[in-house]
Coordinates of C-alpha atoms in Angstrom, one line a residue:
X1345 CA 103.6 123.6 79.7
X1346 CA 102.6 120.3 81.2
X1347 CA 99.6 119.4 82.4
X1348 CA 100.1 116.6 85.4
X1349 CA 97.3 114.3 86.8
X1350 CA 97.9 113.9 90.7
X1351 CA 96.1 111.1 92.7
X1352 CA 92.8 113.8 92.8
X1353 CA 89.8 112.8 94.9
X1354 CA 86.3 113.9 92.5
X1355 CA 83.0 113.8 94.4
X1356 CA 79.8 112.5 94.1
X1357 CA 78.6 112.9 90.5
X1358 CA 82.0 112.6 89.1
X1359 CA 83.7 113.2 85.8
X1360 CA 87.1 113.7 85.9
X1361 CA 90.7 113.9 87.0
X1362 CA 92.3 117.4 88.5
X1363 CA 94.4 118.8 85.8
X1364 CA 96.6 121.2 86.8
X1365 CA 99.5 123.5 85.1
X1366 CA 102.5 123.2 87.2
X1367 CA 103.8 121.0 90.0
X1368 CA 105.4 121.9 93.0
X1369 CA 107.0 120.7 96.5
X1370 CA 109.0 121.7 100.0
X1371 CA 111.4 120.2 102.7
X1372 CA 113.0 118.0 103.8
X1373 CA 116.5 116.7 105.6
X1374 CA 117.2 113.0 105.6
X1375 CA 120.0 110.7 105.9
X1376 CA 122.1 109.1 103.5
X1377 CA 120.3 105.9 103.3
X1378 CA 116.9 104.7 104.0
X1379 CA 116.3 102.3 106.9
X1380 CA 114.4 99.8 105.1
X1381 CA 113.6 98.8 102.0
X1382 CA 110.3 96.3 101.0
X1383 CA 110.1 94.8 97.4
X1384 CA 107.8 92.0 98.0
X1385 CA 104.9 94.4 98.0
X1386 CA 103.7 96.9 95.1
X1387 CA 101.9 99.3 97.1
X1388 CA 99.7 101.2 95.3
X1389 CA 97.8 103.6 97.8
X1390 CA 99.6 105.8 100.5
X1391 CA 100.3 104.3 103.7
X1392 CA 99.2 104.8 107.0
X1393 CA 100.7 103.9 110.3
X1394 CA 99.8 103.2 114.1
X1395 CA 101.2 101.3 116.9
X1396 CA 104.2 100.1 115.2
X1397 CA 102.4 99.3 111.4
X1398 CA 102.4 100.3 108.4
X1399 CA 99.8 99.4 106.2
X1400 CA 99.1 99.7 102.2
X1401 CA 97.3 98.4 99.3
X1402 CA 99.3 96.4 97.1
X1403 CA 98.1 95.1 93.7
X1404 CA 99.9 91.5 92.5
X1405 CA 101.1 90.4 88.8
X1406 CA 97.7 89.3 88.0
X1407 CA 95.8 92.6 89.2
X1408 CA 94.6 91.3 92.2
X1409 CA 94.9 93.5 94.8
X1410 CA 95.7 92.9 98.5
X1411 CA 96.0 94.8 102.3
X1412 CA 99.6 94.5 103.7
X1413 CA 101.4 94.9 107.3
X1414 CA 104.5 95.8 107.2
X1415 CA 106.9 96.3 110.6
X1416 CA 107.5 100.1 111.2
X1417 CA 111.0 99.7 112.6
X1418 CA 112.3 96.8 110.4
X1419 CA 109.8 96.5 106.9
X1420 CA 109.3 93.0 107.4
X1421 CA 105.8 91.9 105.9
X1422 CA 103.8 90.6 109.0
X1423 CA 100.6 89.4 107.0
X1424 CA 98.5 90.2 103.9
X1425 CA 95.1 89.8 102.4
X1426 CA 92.9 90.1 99.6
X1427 CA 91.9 93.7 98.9
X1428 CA 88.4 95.2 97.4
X1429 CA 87.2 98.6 96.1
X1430 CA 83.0 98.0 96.1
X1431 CA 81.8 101.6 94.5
X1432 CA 85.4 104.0 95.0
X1433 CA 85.2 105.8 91.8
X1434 CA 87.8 106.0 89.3
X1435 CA 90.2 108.9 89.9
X1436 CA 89.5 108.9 93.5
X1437 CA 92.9 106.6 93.5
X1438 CA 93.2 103.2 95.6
X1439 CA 92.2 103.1 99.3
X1440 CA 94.8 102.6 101.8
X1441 CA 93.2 101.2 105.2
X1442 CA 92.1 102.5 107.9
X1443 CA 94.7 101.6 111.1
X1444 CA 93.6 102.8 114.5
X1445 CA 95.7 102.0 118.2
X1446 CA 93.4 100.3 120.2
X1447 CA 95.6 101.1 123.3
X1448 CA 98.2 98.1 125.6
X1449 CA 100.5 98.8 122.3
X1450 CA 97.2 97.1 120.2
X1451 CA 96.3 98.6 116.9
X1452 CA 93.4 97.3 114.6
X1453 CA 93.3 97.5 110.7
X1454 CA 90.2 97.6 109.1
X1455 CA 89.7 97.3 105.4
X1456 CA 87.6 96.2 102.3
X1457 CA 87.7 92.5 101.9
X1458 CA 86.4 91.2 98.1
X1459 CA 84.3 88.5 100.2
X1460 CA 80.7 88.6 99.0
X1461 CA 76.9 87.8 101.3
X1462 CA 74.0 87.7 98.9
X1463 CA 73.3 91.5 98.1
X1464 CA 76.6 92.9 99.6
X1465 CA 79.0 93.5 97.3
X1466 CA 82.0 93.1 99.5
X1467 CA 83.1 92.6 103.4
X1468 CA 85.0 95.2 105.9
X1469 CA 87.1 93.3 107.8
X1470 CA 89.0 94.3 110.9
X1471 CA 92.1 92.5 111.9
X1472 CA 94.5 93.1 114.5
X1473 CA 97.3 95.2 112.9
X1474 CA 100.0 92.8 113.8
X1475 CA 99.0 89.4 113.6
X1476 CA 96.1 89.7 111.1
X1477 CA 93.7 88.0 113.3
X1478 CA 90.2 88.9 112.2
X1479 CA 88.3 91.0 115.2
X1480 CA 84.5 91.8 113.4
X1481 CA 83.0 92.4 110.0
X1482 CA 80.7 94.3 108.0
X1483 CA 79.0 93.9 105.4
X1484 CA 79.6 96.1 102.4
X1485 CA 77.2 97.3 99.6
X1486 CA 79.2 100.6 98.1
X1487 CA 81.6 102.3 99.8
X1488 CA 84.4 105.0 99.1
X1489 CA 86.9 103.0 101.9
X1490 CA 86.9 103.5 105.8
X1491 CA 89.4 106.2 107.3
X1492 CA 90.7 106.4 111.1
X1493 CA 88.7 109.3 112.6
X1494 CA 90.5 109.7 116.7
X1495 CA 90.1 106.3 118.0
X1496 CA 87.2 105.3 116.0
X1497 CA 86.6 104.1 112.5
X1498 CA 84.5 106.4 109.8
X1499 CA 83.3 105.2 106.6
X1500 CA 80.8 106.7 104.4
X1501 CA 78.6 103.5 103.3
X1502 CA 76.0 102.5 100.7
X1503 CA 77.1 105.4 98.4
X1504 CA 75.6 104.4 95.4
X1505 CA 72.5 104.0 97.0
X1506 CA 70.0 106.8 98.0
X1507 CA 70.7 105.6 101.9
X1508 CA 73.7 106.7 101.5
X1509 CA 75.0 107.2 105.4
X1510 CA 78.4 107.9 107.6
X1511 CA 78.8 105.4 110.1
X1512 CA 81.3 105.6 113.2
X1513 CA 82.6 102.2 114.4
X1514 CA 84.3 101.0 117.5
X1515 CA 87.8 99.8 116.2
X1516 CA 87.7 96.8 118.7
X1517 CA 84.0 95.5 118.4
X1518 CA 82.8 97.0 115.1
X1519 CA 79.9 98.4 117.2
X1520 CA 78.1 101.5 115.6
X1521 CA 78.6 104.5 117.6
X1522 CA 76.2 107.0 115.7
X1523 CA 75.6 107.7 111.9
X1524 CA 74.9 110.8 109.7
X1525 CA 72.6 110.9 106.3
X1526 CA 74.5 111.6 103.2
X1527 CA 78.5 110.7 102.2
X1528 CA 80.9 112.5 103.8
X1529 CA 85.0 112.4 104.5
X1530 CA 87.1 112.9 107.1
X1531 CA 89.4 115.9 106.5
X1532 CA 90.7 116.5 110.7
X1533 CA 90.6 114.9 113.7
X1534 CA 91.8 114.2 117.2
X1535 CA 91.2 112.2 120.7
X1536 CA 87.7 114.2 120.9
X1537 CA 86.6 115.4 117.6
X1538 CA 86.1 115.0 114.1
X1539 CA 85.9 117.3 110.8
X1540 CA 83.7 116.2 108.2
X1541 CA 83.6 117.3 104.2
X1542 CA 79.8 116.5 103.6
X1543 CA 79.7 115.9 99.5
X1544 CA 76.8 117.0 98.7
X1545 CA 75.7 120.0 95.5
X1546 CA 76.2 122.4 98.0
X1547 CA 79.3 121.1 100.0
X1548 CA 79.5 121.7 103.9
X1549 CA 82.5 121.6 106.5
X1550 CA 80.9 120.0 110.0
X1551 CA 82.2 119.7 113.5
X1552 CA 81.2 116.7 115.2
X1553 CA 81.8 115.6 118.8
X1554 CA 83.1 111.8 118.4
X1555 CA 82.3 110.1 121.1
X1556 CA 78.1 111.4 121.0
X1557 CA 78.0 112.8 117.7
X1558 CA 77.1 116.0 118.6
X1559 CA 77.4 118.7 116.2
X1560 CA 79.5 121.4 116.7
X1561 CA 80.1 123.9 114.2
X1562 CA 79.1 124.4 110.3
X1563 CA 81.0 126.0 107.1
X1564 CA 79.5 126.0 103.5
X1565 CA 82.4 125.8 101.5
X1566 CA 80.8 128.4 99.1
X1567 CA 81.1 131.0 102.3
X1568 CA 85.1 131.4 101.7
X1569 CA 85.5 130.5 98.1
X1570 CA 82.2 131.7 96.5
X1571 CA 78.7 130.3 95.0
X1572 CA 79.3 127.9 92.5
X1573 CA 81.8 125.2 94.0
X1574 CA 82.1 121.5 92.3
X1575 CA 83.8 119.0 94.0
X1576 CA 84.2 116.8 90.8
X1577 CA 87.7 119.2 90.2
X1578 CA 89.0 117.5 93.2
X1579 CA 90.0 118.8 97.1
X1580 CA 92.4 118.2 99.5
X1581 CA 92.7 119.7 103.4
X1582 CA 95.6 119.6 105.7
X1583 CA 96.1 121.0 108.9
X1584 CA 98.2 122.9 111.5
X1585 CA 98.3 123.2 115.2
X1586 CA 94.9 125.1 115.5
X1587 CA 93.7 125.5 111.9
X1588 CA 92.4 123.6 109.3
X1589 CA 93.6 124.5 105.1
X1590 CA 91.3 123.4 102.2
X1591 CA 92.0 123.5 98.6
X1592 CA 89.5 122.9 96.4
X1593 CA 90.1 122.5 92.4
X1594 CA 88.5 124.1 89.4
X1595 CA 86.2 122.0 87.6
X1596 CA 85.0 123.2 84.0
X1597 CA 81.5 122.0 83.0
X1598 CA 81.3 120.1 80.3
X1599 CA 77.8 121.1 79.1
X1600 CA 78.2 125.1 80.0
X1601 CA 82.0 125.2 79.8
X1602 CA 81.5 127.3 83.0
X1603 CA 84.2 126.7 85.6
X1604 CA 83.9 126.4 89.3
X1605 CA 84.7 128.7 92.0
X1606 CA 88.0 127.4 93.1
X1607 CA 91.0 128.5 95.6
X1608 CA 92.4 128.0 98.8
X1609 CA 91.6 128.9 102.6
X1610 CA 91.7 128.5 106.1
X1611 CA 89.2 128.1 109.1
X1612 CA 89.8 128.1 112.7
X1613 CA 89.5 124.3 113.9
X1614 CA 88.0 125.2 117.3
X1615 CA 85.1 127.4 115.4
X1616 CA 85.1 127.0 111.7
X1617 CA 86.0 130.8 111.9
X1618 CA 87.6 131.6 108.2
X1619 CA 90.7 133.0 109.0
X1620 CA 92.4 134.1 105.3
X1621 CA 90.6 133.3 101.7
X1622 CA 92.9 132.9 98.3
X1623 CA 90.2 132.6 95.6
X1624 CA 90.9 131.7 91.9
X1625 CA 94.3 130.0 92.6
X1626 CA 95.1 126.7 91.7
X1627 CA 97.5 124.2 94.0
X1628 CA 100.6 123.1 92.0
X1629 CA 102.2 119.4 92.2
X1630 CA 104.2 117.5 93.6
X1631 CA 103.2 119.4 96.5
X1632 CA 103.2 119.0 100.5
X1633 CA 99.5 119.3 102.4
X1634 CA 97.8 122.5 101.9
X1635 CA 98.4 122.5 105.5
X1636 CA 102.5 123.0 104.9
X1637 CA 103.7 125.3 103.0
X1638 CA 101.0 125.8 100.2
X1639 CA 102.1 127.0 96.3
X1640 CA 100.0 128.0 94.1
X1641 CA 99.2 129.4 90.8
X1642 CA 96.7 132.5 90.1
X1643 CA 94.2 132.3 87.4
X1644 CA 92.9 135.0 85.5
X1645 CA 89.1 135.5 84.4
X1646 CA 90.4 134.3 81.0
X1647 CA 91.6 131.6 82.1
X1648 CA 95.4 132.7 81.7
X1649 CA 98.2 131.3 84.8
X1650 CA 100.3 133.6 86.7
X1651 CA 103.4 132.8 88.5
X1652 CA 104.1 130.9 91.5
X1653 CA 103.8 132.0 95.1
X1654 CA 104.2 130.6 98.2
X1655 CA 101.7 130.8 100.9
X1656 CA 102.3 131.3 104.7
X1657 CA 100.1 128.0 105.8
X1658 CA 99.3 129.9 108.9
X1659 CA 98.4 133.7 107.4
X1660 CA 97.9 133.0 104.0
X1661 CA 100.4 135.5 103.2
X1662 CA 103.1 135.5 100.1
X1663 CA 106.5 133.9 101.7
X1664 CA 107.8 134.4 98.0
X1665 CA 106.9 134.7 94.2
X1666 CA 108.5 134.0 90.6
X1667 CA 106.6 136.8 88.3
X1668 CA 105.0 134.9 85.2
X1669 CA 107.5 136.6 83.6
X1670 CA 110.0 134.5 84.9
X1671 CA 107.8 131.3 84.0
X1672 CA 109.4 129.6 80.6
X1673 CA 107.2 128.5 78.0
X1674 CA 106.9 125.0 78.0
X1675 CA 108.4 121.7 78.3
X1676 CA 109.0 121.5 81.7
X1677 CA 108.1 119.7 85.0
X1678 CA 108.2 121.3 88.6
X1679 CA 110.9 120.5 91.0
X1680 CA 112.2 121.6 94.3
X1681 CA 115.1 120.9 96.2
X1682 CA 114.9 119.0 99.7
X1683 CA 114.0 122.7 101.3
X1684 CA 111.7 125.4 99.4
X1685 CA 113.9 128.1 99.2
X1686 CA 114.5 127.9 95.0
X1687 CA 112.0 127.1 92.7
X1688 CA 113.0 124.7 89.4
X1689 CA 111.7 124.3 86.0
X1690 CA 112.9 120.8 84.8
X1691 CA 113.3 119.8 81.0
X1692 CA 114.3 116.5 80.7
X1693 CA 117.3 115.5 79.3
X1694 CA 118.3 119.3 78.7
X1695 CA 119.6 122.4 81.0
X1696 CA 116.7 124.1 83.2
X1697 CA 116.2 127.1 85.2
X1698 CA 116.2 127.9 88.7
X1699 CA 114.6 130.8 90.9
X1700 CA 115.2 132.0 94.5
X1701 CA 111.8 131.6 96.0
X1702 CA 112.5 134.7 98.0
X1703 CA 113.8 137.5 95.8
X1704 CA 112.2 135.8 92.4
X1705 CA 115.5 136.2 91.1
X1706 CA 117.5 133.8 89.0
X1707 CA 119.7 130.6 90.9
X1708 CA 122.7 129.1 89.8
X1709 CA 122.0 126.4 88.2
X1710 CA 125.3 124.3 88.4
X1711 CA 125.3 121.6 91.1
X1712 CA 121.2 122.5 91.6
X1713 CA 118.7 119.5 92.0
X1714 CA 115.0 119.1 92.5
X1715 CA 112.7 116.8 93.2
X1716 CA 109.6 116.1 90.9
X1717 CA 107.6 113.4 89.6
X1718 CA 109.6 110.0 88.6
X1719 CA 107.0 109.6 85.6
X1720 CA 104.7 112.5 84.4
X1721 CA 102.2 109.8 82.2
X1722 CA 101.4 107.0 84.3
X1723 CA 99.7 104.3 83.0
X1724 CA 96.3 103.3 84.9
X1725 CA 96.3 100.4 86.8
X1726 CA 95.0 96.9 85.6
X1727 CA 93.3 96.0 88.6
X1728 CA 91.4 93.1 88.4
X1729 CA 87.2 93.6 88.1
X1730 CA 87.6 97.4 87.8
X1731 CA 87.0 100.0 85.8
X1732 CA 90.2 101.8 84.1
X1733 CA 91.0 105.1 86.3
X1734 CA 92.6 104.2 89.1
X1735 CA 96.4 105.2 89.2
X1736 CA 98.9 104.4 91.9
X1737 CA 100.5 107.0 94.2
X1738 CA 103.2 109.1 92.5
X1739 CA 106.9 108.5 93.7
X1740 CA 109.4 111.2 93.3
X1741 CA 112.9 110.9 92.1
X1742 CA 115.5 113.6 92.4
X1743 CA 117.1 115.2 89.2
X1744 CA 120.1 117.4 88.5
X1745 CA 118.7 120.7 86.9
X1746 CA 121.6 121.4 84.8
X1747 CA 121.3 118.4 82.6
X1748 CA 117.5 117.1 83.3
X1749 CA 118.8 113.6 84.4
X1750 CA 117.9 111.7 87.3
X1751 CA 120.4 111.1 89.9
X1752 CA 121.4 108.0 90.4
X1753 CA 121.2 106.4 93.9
X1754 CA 119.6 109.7 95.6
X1755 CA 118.6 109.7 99.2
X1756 CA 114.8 109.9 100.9
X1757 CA 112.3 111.8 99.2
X1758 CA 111.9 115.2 101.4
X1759 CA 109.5 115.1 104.2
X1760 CA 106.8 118.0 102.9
X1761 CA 106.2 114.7 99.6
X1762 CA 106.2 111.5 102.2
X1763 CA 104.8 113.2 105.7
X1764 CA 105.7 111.4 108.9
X1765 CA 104.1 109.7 111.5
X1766 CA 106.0 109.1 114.9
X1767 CA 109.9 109.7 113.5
X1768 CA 109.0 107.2 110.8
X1769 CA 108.7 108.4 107.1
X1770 CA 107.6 105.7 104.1
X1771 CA 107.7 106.1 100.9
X1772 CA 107.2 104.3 97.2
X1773 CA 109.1 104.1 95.2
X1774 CA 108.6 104.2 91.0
X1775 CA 108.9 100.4 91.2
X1776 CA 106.1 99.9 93.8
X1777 CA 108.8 99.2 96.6
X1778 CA 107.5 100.7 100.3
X1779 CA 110.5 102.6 101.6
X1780 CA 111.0 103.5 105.6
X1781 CA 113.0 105.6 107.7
X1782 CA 113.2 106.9 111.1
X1783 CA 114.8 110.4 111.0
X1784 CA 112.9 112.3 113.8
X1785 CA 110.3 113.7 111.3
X1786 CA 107.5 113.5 113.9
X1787 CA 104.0 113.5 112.9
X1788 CA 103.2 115.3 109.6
X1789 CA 101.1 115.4 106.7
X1790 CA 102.8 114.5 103.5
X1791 CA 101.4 115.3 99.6
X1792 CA 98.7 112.5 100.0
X1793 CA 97.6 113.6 103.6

């Protein structure tokens, strides 16, 4: 069986890349062709969207990388400049930035700028999101990149230092709002409050109220999953309507060979009340958020896989299963089909296998497709005055199960892989290209959040 490397995020003391056995995926229904199509950039983070933008990273022939605006409705490259990481670790993947409506229409992106003041390593710049007028700056002595948190800015700053803090900005001004001791991400938020992962050996789910910085309520992550998390496996979080779903990935010791409590759950947002635990299961990839439609593998105490099941976002509860009997041996790649109801195992070049996510029994396989991974070995990305480890974001491409092949000229990725913000859905594609269309997808979380 294959092991894939997604775009994982490992915490503070850092060793590796998530390696997991499988990949996986869900829906999506799109027109026949995209609405535009971009190849002056080669985005290499996810994108993120306000007020009309879309933003990325992009990385040039020589390595250099860069922040890009593109037009939402038309893909048209409104402005671009140069582009740092200053203490992101390898395997964490390449920062998109932050973008953030202002209100009138206005949005501001903010993002790490390579520019360099005596002992800070770098410069966050704001600009406004359509023009790429610079608004306020920062300077910048380690950071992990700065993510929109409501209508504010949050960045975790100075984290190689042991003043490591979480500062809130004013989008407009750059003003500091309030701060927090320690490193911390943002996993939730909306108009009033925020959701924090603070990294730390014991890692800790906060509330906080945005505008005062009040804290709300508290969740050590070792309550639902057990004593004996590392974050260095890698997590991810998404959310529904009133709940929020972490995942957090094994992570195997390398002096005790001991692995991590590891698994899946759910808390309510408006109490950190756990509401369902799935311990000792693994996420699969491609995948959607882990707050749409979740699939997962089991893991024994040995260490052995089960099959795959997939999880009721809201209860937790198996909306269907293949048996690990039903699992074939090796050489193949997850894929699914634009909605989750079958399950495929890929082989490249050669006939696969397809189950009925329902009944866990065999699908025809004539005339099946699936979507899965366009490349399943990426090379790491030269990027220019970094460390090797940092990999773009995956693209998908859609094959025909029967014979393993790609299809040729194949529609939009489904919606549970790109997310949406606002009707729009973007995309890369496994040429760098930044994809968009407007299909009435609203606002959702894709595979990268």
């Amino acid at each position: 069986m294959p092991v894939i490397w997604p775009h994982a995020k490992p915490a503070l003391v850092l060793a590796g890349a998530l390696a997991l056995a499988g990949c996986s995926g869900s829906e999506a229904a799109t027109p026949a062709h995209p609405t535009w199509h971009n190849t002056e950039v080669n985005a290499v983070s996810r994108t993120t969207a306000a007020g009309g933008v879309a933003m990325t990273t992009s990385m040039k022939p020589d390595g250099a990388l860069e922040t890009v605006a593109v037009d939402l409705s038309s893909g048209k490259k409104l402005w671009a400049h140069p582009a740092a990481m200053a203490g992101r670790l390898p395997g964490m993947g390449v920062p998109a930035p932050a973008i953030v409506e202002t209100g009138g229409g206005q949005a501001v992106a903010v993002a790490v700028d390579p520019t360099r003041q005596g002992r800070w390593n770098a410069t966050l710049i704001a600009r406004d999101a359509r023009t790429g007028a610079q608004k306020w700056t920062r300077p910048v002595h380690s950071t992990f990149g700065p993510q929109r948190c409501g209508a504010f800015v949050c960045m975790s700053e100075q984290t190689a230092l042991a003043t490591a803090r979480v500062v809130v900005l004013d989008p407009a001004t750059g003003e500091l709002m309030w701060k927090l001791p320690g490193i911390a991400e943002v996993e939730w938020s909306d108009a009033s409050r925020v959701v924090f992962l603070r990294l730390a050996r014991h890692p800790v789910l906060e509330s906080y109220d945005l505008r005062t910085g009040k804290a709300g309520w508290r969740l050590p992550v070792e309550q639902p999953l057990g004593a004996g998390v590392d974050m260095s496996g890698g997590w991810s979080f998404g959310a529904t309507a009133d709940n929020l779903i972490g995942y957090v990935a094994p992570y195997t010791n390398p002096q005790t060979k001991k692995v991590s409590s590891f698994g899946l759950f759910s808390l309510k947002l408006a109490d950190g009340t756990v509401n369902w635990i799935r311990p000792s299961v693994v996420r699969v990839y491609p995948s959607g958020s882990p707050g749409f439609a979740p699939v997962v593998r089991p893991v024994d105490q040995q260490g052995q896989y089960g099959g795959f099941a997939r999880l009721d976002a809201e209860s937790g509860r198996v909306l269907g299963q293949i048996p690990a009997t039903q699992v074939p041996d090796s050489g193949w790649w997850l894929a699914f089909p634009d909605r989750m109801e079958k399950l495929g195992f890929l082989k490249p070049g050669k006939p696969g296998s397809a189950f009925d996510l329902t009944t866990g029994q065999n699908a025809e396989i004539k005339g099946a497709r699936g979507w899965s991974f366009c490349v399943t070995d990426p090379k790491p990305l030269a990027i220019k005055g970094q460390s090797p480890g940092f990999y773009s974001v995956a693209s998908l491409c859609e094959f025909d199960l029967a014979d393993g092949r790609k299809v040729a000229g194949s529609d939009a990725p489904p919606a549970w892989f790109t997310g949406g913000q606002d009707g729009w859905r973007t995309w890369r594609d496994e040429r760098g290209g930044l994809h968009g269309i407007k299909d009435g997808t609203g606002t959702s979380p894709g595979m990268y959040g």
